[in-house]
mmCIF file of C-alpha atoms in Angstrom:
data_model
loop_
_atom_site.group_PDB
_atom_site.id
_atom_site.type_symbol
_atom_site.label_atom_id
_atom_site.label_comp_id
_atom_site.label_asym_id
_atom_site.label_seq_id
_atom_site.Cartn_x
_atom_site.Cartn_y
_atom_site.Cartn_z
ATOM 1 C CA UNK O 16 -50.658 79.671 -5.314
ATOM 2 C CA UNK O 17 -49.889 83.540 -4.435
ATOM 3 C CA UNK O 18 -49.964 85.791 -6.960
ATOM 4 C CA UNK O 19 -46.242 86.291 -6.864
ATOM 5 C CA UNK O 20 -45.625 82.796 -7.620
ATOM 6 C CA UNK O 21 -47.865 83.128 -10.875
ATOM 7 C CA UNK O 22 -46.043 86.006 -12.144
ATOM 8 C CA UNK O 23 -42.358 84.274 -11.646
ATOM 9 C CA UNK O 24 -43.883 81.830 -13.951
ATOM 10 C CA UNK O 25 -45.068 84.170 -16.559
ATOM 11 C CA UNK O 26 -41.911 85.550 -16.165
ATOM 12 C CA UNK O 27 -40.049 82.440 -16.994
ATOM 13 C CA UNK O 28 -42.252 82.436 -20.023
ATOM 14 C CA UNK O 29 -41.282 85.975 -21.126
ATOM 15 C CA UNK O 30 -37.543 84.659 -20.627
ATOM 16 C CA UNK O 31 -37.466 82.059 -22.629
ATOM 17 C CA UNK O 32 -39.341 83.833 -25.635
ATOM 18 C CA UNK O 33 -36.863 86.303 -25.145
ATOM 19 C CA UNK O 34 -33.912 84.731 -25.149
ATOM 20 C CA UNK O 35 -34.879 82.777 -28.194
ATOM 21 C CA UNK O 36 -35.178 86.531 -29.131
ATOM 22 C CA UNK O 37 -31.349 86.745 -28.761
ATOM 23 C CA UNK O 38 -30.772 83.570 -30.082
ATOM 24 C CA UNK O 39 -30.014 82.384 -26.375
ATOM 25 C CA UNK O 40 -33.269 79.975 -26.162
ATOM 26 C CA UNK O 41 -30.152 77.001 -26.057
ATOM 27 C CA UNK O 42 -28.602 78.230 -22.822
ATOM 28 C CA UNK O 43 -31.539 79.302 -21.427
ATOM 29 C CA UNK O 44 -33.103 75.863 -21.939
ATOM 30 C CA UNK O 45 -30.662 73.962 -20.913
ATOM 31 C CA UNK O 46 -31.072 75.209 -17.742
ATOM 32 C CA UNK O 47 -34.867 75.352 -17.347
ATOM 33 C CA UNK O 48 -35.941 71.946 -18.903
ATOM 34 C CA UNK O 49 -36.039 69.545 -16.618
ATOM 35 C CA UNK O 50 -33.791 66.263 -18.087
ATOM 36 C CA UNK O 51 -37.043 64.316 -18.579
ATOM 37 C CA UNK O 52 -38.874 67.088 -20.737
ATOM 38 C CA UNK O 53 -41.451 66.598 -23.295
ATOM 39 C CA UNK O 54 -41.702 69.338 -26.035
ATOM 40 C CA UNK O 55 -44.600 68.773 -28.303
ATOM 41 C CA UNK O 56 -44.346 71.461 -31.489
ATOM 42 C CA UNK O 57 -46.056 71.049 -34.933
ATOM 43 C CA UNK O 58 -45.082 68.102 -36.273
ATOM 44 C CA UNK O 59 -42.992 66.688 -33.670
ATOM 45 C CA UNK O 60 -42.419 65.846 -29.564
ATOM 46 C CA UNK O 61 -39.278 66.158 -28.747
ATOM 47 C CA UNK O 62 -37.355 65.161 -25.995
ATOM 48 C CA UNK O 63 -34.905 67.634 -23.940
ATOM 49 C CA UNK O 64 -31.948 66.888 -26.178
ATOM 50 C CA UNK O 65 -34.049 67.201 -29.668
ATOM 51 C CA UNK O 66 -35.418 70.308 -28.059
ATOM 52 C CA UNK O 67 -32.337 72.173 -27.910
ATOM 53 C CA UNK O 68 -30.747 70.646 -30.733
ATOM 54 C CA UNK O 69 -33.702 71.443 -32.949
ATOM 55 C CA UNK O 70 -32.579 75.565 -32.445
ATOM 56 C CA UNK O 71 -29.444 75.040 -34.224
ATOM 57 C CA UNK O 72 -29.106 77.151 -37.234
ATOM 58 C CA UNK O 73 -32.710 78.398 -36.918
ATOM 59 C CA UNK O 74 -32.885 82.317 -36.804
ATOM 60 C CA UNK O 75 -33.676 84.162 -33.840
ATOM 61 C CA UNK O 76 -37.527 85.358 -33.151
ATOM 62 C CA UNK O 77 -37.038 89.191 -33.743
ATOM 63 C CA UNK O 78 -40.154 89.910 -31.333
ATOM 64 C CA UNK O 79 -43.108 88.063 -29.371
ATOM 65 C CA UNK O 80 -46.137 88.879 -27.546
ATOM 66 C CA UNK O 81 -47.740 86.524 -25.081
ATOM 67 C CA UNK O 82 -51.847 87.075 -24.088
ATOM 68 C CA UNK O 83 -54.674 85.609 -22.821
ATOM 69 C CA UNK O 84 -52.503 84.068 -20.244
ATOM 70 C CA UNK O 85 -54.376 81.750 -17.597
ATOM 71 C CA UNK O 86 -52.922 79.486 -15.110
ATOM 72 C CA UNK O 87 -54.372 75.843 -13.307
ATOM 73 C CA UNK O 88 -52.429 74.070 -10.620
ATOM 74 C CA UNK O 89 -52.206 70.489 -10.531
ATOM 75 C CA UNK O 90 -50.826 69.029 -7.618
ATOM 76 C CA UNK O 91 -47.245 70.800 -6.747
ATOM 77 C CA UNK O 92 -47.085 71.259 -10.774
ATOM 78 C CA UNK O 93 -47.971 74.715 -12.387
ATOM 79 C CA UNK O 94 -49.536 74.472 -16.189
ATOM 80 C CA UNK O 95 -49.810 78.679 -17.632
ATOM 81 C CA UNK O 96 -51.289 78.691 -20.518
ATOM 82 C CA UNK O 97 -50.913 81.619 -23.283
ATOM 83 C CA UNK O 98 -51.617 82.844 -26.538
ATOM 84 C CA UNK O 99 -48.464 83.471 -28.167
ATOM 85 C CA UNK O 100 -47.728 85.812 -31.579
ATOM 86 C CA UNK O 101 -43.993 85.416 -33.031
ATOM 87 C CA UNK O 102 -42.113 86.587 -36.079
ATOM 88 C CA UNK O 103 -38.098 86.261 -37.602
ATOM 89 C CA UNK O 104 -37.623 88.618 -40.155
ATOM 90 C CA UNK O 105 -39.357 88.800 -43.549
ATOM 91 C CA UNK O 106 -41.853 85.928 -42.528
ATOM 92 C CA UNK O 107 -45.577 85.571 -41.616
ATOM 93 C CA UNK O 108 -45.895 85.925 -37.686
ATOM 94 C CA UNK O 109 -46.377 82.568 -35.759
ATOM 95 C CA UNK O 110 -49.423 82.577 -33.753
ATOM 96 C CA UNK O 111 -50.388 79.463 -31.594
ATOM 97 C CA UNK O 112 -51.539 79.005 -28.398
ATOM 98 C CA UNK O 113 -48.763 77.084 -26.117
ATOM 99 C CA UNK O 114 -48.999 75.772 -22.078
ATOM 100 C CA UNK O 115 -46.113 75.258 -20.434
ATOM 101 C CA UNK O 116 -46.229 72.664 -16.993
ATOM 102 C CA UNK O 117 -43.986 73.474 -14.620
ATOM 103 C CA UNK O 118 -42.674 71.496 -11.377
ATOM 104 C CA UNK O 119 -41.005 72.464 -8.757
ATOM 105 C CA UNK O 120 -37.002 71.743 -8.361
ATOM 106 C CA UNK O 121 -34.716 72.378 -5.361
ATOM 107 C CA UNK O 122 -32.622 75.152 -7.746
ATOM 108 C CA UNK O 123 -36.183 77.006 -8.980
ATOM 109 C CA UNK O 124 -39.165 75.762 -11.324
ATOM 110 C CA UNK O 125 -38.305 73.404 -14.336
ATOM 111 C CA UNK O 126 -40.155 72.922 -17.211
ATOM 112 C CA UNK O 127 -41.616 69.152 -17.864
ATOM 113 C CA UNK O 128 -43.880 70.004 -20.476
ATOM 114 C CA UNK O 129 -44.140 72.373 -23.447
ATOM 115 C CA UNK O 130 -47.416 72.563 -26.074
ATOM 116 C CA UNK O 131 -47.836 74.617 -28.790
ATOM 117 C CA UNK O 132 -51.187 74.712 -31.145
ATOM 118 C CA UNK O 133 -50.687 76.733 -34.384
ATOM 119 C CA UNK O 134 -53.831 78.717 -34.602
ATOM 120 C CA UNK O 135 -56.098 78.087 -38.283
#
């Protein structure tokens, strides 16, 4: 995979955070999951519909930082893996470190799989 390619997947990382930033992470993932997503968060997997659904009424991220970011390639599929720091106003940041599998689609990448592992 070129080098290019890896950062229009970091990229699409830094999108999503940020339009969950602007309280956008709906639309943007409606889009980007791919219909047969699996979304596995702290206490839950999710499928594309409980994924987006499960934003409603939550407040918006007010900032994020991703690090440590590393990518493998499996097959055609893309897996970029990051450390990931989070905060909404007046609470404790979120820190966990999430992958994200991507695959490719005629329209762009789509998103099959989403981890996240709260750190300690």
């Amino acid at each position: 995979m070129t080098e290019t390619r890896i950062e229009e997947l970091m990229c699409l990382e830094e999108q999503g955070w940020a339009a969950l930033c602007r309280g956008e992470g709906r639309a943007f993932y409606e889009v980007m999951l791919a219909d047969d997503a699996v979304v596995v968060v702290p206490g839950a997997l999710l499928d594309k519909a409980q994924t987006l659904a499960s934003w409603d009424g939550v407040p918006p991220w007010e900032w994020y930082d991703l690090v440590k970011r590393h990518v493998a390639h499996l097959g055609e599929a893309v897996v970029v893996v990051y450390d990931v720091t989070a905060c909404r106003r007046l609470q404790t940041p979120y820190r966990a470190t999430a992958s994200s599998t991507y695959v490719p689609h005629p329209d762009g990448w789509r998103l099959m799989l989403h981890q996240q592992t709260p750190w300690a």
